[in-house]
């Protein structure tokens, strides 16, 4: 469904020499797969996601969605950011309605659709509250509901639970998996957490800076679902991922924002 073909990306900041973030990346993500992109800070994980979203464009190569070159963001590729990025002056319900209005929904159909997605994430009772009245985990659930309501074929998720406490993070991981099992949308999920990658993914794509291409391992997770966080197989998978990551040095790059491009 999403294909990176010989993709490189470089940028220059403040008149400095170009910095290569990705180099000759080849990657294919199939329909219905849950793929985690794992790696140390600065190795290009978010850049990879932004290229798939159409926020950035390759310096060389091409990114394809359903065999068509990605030239802009599109509703078929929904993005969930690290922060909820809600409109603080709109209620929870109206935040979810916002994208649906752009899609053409009106009247009772608009409200019913938005409310149904809030209820699916346990937020029906909070529909008329402002985001400031919600916890961080609840705001992130609103952000996920807003994206899911548009019925994208792909979810692009950039460390969406990293700012939450451990209990909230695990609850939302389970909620995400429940929704994924129900709808089987394709998911590309960026994380720096070995635990998260092993628990969520069908495949883990490991990125680093020392091997040409930025991707130096593509590992299947051969575990049945649902998974137990204390299962020996999951613990063994986490150990494998840690061993692979241990071969890579820290590769922090200058921060790059899609808006800066």
Short mmCIF file of C-alpha atoms in Angstrom, two decimals:
data_model
loop_
_atom_site.label_atom_id
_atom_site.label_comp_id
_atom_site.label_asym_id
_atom_site.label_seq_id
_atom_site.Cartn_x
_atom_site.Cartn_y
_atom_site.Cartn_z
CA UNK A 1 0.00 0.00 0.00
CA UNK A 2 2.86 2.40 0.83
CA UNK A 3 6.18 2.08 -0.92
CA UNK A 4 9.45 3.96 -0.54
CA UNK A 5 11.61 3.53 -3.65
CA UNK A 6 15.26 4.58 -3.35
CA UNK A 7 14.22 7.52 -1.16
CA UNK A 8 16.76 10.03 0.09
CA UNK A 9 16.08 13.20 2.03
CA UNK A 10 18.49 16.00 2.94
CA UNK A 11 18.02 19.51 4.22
CA UNK A 12 20.14 22.57 4.91
CA UNK A 13 19.54 24.66 8.04
CA UNK A 14 20.68 28.26 8.52
CA UNK A 15 22.97 28.21 5.50
CA UNK A 16 24.88 25.11 6.61
CA UNK A 17 25.86 22.22 4.38
CA UNK A 18 23.00 19.80 3.62
CA UNK A 19 22.40 17.12 6.24
CA UNK A 20 21.34 13.71 4.93
CA UNK A 21 18.55 12.25 7.05
CA UNK A 22 17.56 9.33 4.81
CA UNK A 23 19.65 7.73 2.08
CA UNK A 24 18.41 5.24 -0.52
CA UNK A 25 15.55 3.88 1.58
CA UNK A 26 13.51 1.01 0.15
CA UNK A 27 10.50 -0.05 2.21
CA UNK A 28 7.10 -1.58 1.48
CA UNK A 29 4.17 -1.65 3.90
CA UNK A 30 1.29 -3.91 2.91
CA UNK A 31 -2.43 -3.36 3.37
CA UNK A 32 -3.61 -4.11 6.91
CA UNK A 33 -0.10 -4.35 8.38
CA UNK A 34 0.83 -2.80 11.72
CA UNK A 35 4.44 -1.67 11.26
CA UNK A 36 6.45 0.03 14.00
CA UNK A 37 9.43 2.18 13.03
CA UNK A 38 11.93 1.97 15.87
CA UNK A 39 15.23 3.74 16.38
CA UNK A 40 17.24 6.25 18.42
CA UNK A 41 16.44 9.95 18.41
CA UNK A 42 17.39 11.77 15.23
CA UNK A 43 17.66 8.74 12.95
CA UNK A 44 14.91 9.88 10.56
CA UNK A 45 11.80 8.09 11.88
CA UNK A 46 9.57 11.18 11.83
CA UNK A 47 11.00 12.27 8.48
CA UNK A 48 10.00 8.88 7.05
CA UNK A 49 6.47 9.39 8.40
CA UNK A 50 6.26 12.95 7.07
CA UNK A 51 7.25 11.73 3.61
CA UNK A 52 4.46 9.15 3.69
CA UNK A 53 2.02 11.86 4.84
CA UNK A 54 3.04 14.23 2.04
CA UNK A 55 4.31 16.91 4.42
CA UNK A 56 7.83 16.51 3.01
CA UNK A 57 9.11 15.38 -0.39
CA UNK A 58 12.16 13.24 -1.21
CA UNK A 59 15.40 14.77 -2.40
CA UNK A 60 15.68 11.65 -4.57
CA UNK A 61 13.44 8.65 -5.20
CA UNK A 62 9.71 8.53 -4.67
CA UNK A 63 7.01 7.59 -2.16
CA UNK A 64 3.91 5.83 -3.49
CA UNK A 65 0.46 5.15 -2.10
CA UNK A 66 -1.49 2.54 -4.07
CA UNK A 67 1.04 2.94 -6.91
CA UNK A 68 0.42 6.71 -7.16
CA UNK A 69 3.24 9.10 -6.23
CA UNK A 70 2.54 11.03 -3.02
CA UNK A 71 2.52 14.73 -3.92
CA UNK A 72 0.48 16.20 -1.03
CA UNK A 73 -1.31 15.27 2.19
CA UNK A 74 -4.59 13.41 1.68
CA UNK A 75 -7.52 12.15 3.78
CA UNK A 76 -6.66 8.54 2.93
CA UNK A 77 -3.53 8.99 5.08
CA UNK A 78 -4.54 10.13 8.57
CA UNK A 79 -1.83 11.49 10.87
CA UNK A 80 -1.77 11.35 14.67
CA UNK A 81 0.94 13.58 16.13
CA UNK A 82 2.90 13.38 19.40
CA UNK A 83 0.64 16.07 20.83
CA UNK A 84 -3.13 16.04 20.40
CA UNK A 85 -3.13 19.37 18.46
CA UNK A 86 -6.81 20.03 19.14
CA UNK A 87 -8.56 23.37 18.62
CA UNK A 88 -8.75 24.63 22.22
CA UNK A 89 -11.77 26.89 21.54
CA UNK A 90 -13.88 24.03 20.13
CA UNK A 91 -15.63 21.34 22.14
CA UNK A 92 -14.48 17.74 21.90
CA UNK A 93 -17.41 16.97 19.57
CA UNK A 94 -16.74 19.94 17.32
CA UNK A 95 -13.05 19.01 17.10
CA UNK A 96 -14.10 15.65 15.62
CA UNK A 97 -16.72 17.32 13.42
CA UNK A 98 -14.15 19.69 11.91
CA UNK A 99 -12.62 17.27 9.43
CA UNK A 100 -15.99 15.68 8.69
CA UNK A 101 -17.32 19.07 7.58
CA UNK A 102 -14.45 19.34 5.12
CA UNK A 103 -15.49 15.91 3.89
CA UNK A 104 -18.99 17.22 3.19
CA UNK A 105 -21.04 15.84 6.09
CA UNK A 106 -23.82 18.07 7.43
CA UNK A 107 -26.61 18.19 9.98
CA UNK A 108 -27.56 15.09 11.95
CA UNK A 109 -25.23 12.85 9.95
CA UNK A 110 -22.28 15.06 10.95
CA UNK A 111 -23.11 14.98 14.67
CA UNK A 112 -24.03 11.29 14.75
CA UNK A 113 -20.82 10.23 12.99
CA UNK A 114 -18.60 12.36 15.22
CA UNK A 115 -20.36 11.21 18.38
CA UNK A 116 -20.16 7.54 17.35
CA UNK A 117 -16.37 7.74 17.06
CA UNK A 118 -16.10 9.50 20.41
CA UNK A 119 -18.22 6.78 22.01
CA UNK A 120 -16.03 4.07 20.44
CA UNK A 121 -13.13 5.55 22.39
CA UNK A 122 -15.07 5.99 25.63
CA UNK A 123 -15.47 9.76 25.27
CA UNK A 124 -19.22 10.13 24.73
CA UNK A 125 -19.76 11.67 28.16
CA UNK A 126 -17.12 14.33 27.42
CA UNK A 127 -18.38 15.39 23.98
CA UNK A 128 -19.34 18.93 25.01
CA UNK A 129 -16.29 19.71 27.12
CA UNK A 130 -13.38 21.84 25.95
CA UNK A 131 -10.02 20.05 25.52
CA UNK A 132 -8.54 21.91 28.51
CA UNK A 133 -10.96 20.00 30.77
CA UNK A 134 -9.55 16.61 29.71
CA UNK A 135 -6.47 14.68 30.78
CA UNK A 136 -3.58 14.21 28.37
CA UNK A 137 -4.64 10.67 27.59
CA UNK A 138 -8.22 11.73 26.90
CA UNK A 139 -7.08 14.54 24.59
CA UNK A 140 -5.02 12.04 22.64
CA UNK A 141 -8.07 9.79 22.32
CA UNK A 142 -9.97 12.75 20.88
CA UNK A 143 -7.17 13.27 18.36
CA UNK A 144 -7.38 9.59 17.35
CA UNK A 145 -11.19 9.80 17.07
CA UNK A 146 -10.86 12.87 14.85
CA UNK A 147 -8.57 10.98 12.47
CA UNK A 148 -10.56 7.71 12.54
CA UNK A 149 -13.79 9.57 11.76
CA UNK A 150 -12.36 10.44 8.34
CA UNK A 151 -11.97 6.68 7.70
CA UNK A 152 -8.41 6.86 6.37
CA UNK A 153 -6.95 3.73 4.84
CA UNK A 154 -3.63 4.38 6.60
CA UNK A 155 -2.87 5.66 10.09
CA UNK A 156 0.48 7.43 10.39
CA UNK A 157 1.29 7.77 14.09
CA UNK A 158 4.27 9.73 15.43
CA UNK A 159 5.00 8.59 19.01
CA UNK A 160 1.40 9.42 19.95
CA UNK A 161 1.58 8.12 23.53
CA UNK A 162 5.15 9.12 24.45
CA UNK A 163 4.12 12.04 26.68
CA UNK A 164 1.69 9.98 28.77
CA UNK A 165 2.24 8.18 32.07
CA UNK A 166 2.89 4.44 31.86
CA UNK A 167 -0.64 3.35 32.80
CA UNK A 168 -2.33 5.72 30.33
CA UNK A 169 0.10 4.68 27.62
CA UNK A 170 -0.66 0.99 28.08
CA UNK A 171 -4.42 1.60 28.12
CA UNK A 172 -4.25 3.55 24.87
CA UNK A 173 -2.02 0.92 23.28
CA UNK A 174 -4.69 -1.67 24.07
CA UNK A 175 -7.42 0.64 22.75
CA UNK A 176 -5.50 1.19 19.52
CA UNK A 177 -5.05 -2.54 19.04
CA UNK A 178 -8.76 -3.12 19.64
CA UNK A 179 -9.62 -0.61 16.93
CA UNK A 180 -7.00 -2.05 14.58
CA UNK A 181 -8.30 -5.60 14.99
CA UNK A 182 -11.81 -4.32 14.25
CA UNK A 183 -10.97 -2.27 11.16
CA UNK A 184 -7.58 -3.58 9.98
CA UNK A 185 -6.35 -0.25 8.72
CA UNK A 186 -2.71 -0.08 7.75
CA UNK A 187 -0.67 1.50 10.57
CA UNK A 188 2.84 2.96 10.48
CA UNK A 189 3.74 3.78 14.07
CA UNK A 190 6.91 5.65 15.00
CA UNK A 191 8.37 4.88 18.42
CA UNK A 192 11.62 4.88 20.34
CA UNK A 193 10.23 2.31 22.80
CA UNK A 194 11.28 -1.32 22.42
CA UNK A 195 8.38 -2.38 24.65
CA UNK A 196 5.85 -0.56 22.51
CA UNK A 197 7.20 -1.93 19.22
CA UNK A 198 7.25 -5.53 20.43
CA UNK A 199 3.74 -5.30 21.89
CA UNK A 200 2.03 -3.56 18.97
CA UNK A 201 3.68 -4.53 15.71
CA UNK A 202 3.44 -7.23 13.06
CA UNK A 203 6.82 -5.97 11.82
CA UNK A 204 9.45 -3.72 13.35
CA UNK A 205 11.57 -1.61 11.00
CA UNK A 206 14.72 -0.59 12.87
CA UNK A 207 16.47 2.60 11.78
CA UNK A 208 19.96 3.85 12.53
CA UNK A 209 22.72 6.03 11.13
CA UNK A 210 25.58 3.66 10.42
CA UNK A 211 24.16 1.54 7.62
CA UNK A 212 23.42 2.96 4.18
CA UNK A 213 19.74 3.62 3.79
CA UNK A 214 18.98 4.33 7.44
CA UNK A 215 17.08 1.02 7.74
CA UNK A 216 19.27 -1.81 8.92
CA UNK A 217 16.73 -4.37 10.16
CA UNK A 218 13.21 -5.40 9.22
CA UNK A 219 12.00 -7.91 11.79
CA UNK A 220 8.75 -9.86 11.88
CA UNK A 221 7.11 -10.23 15.30
CA UNK A 222 6.05 -13.90 15.33
CA UNK A 223 3.64 -13.63 18.25
CA UNK A 224 -0.09 -14.35 18.29
CA UNK A 225 -2.65 -11.80 19.41
CA UNK A 226 -3.78 -10.80 21.95
CA UNK A 227 -0.38 -10.51 23.58
CA UNK A 228 0.50 -10.55 27.25
CA UNK A 229 3.05 -7.99 28.42
CA UNK A 230 4.63 -10.65 30.64
CA UNK A 231 4.68 -13.48 28.08
CA UNK A 232 8.08 -15.13 27.56
CA UNK A 233 7.80 -14.70 23.79
CA UNK A 234 7.25 -10.96 24.13
CA UNK A 235 10.15 -10.67 26.57
CA UNK A 236 12.36 -12.54 24.10
CA UNK A 237 11.30 -10.22 21.26
CA UNK A 238 12.16 -7.17 23.35
CA UNK A 239 15.58 -8.67 24.05
CA UNK A 240 16.14 -9.22 20.30
CA UNK A 241 15.20 -5.63 19.51
CA UNK A 242 17.44 -4.27 22.26
CA UNK A 243 20.35 -6.32 20.94
CA UNK A 244 19.86 -4.87 17.46
CA UNK A 245 19.58 -1.31 18.77
CA UNK A 246 22.70 -1.76 20.88
CA UNK A 247 24.77 -1.89 17.68
CA UNK A 248 23.71 1.65 16.75
CA UNK A 249 25.16 4.88 18.20
CA UNK A 250 23.03 7.90 19.04
CA UNK A 251 22.33 9.78 15.81
CA UNK A 252 20.69 13.04 16.85
CA UNK A 253 20.14 15.37 13.91
CA UNK A 254 19.00 19.02 13.92
CA UNK A 255 15.27 19.28 14.51
CA UNK A 256 13.24 19.57 11.30
CA UNK A 257 9.64 20.68 11.14
CA UNK A 258 7.35 20.18 8.13
CA UNK A 259 6.30 23.82 8.49
CA UNK A 260 9.94 24.89 8.18
CA UNK A 261 10.13 23.20 4.78
#
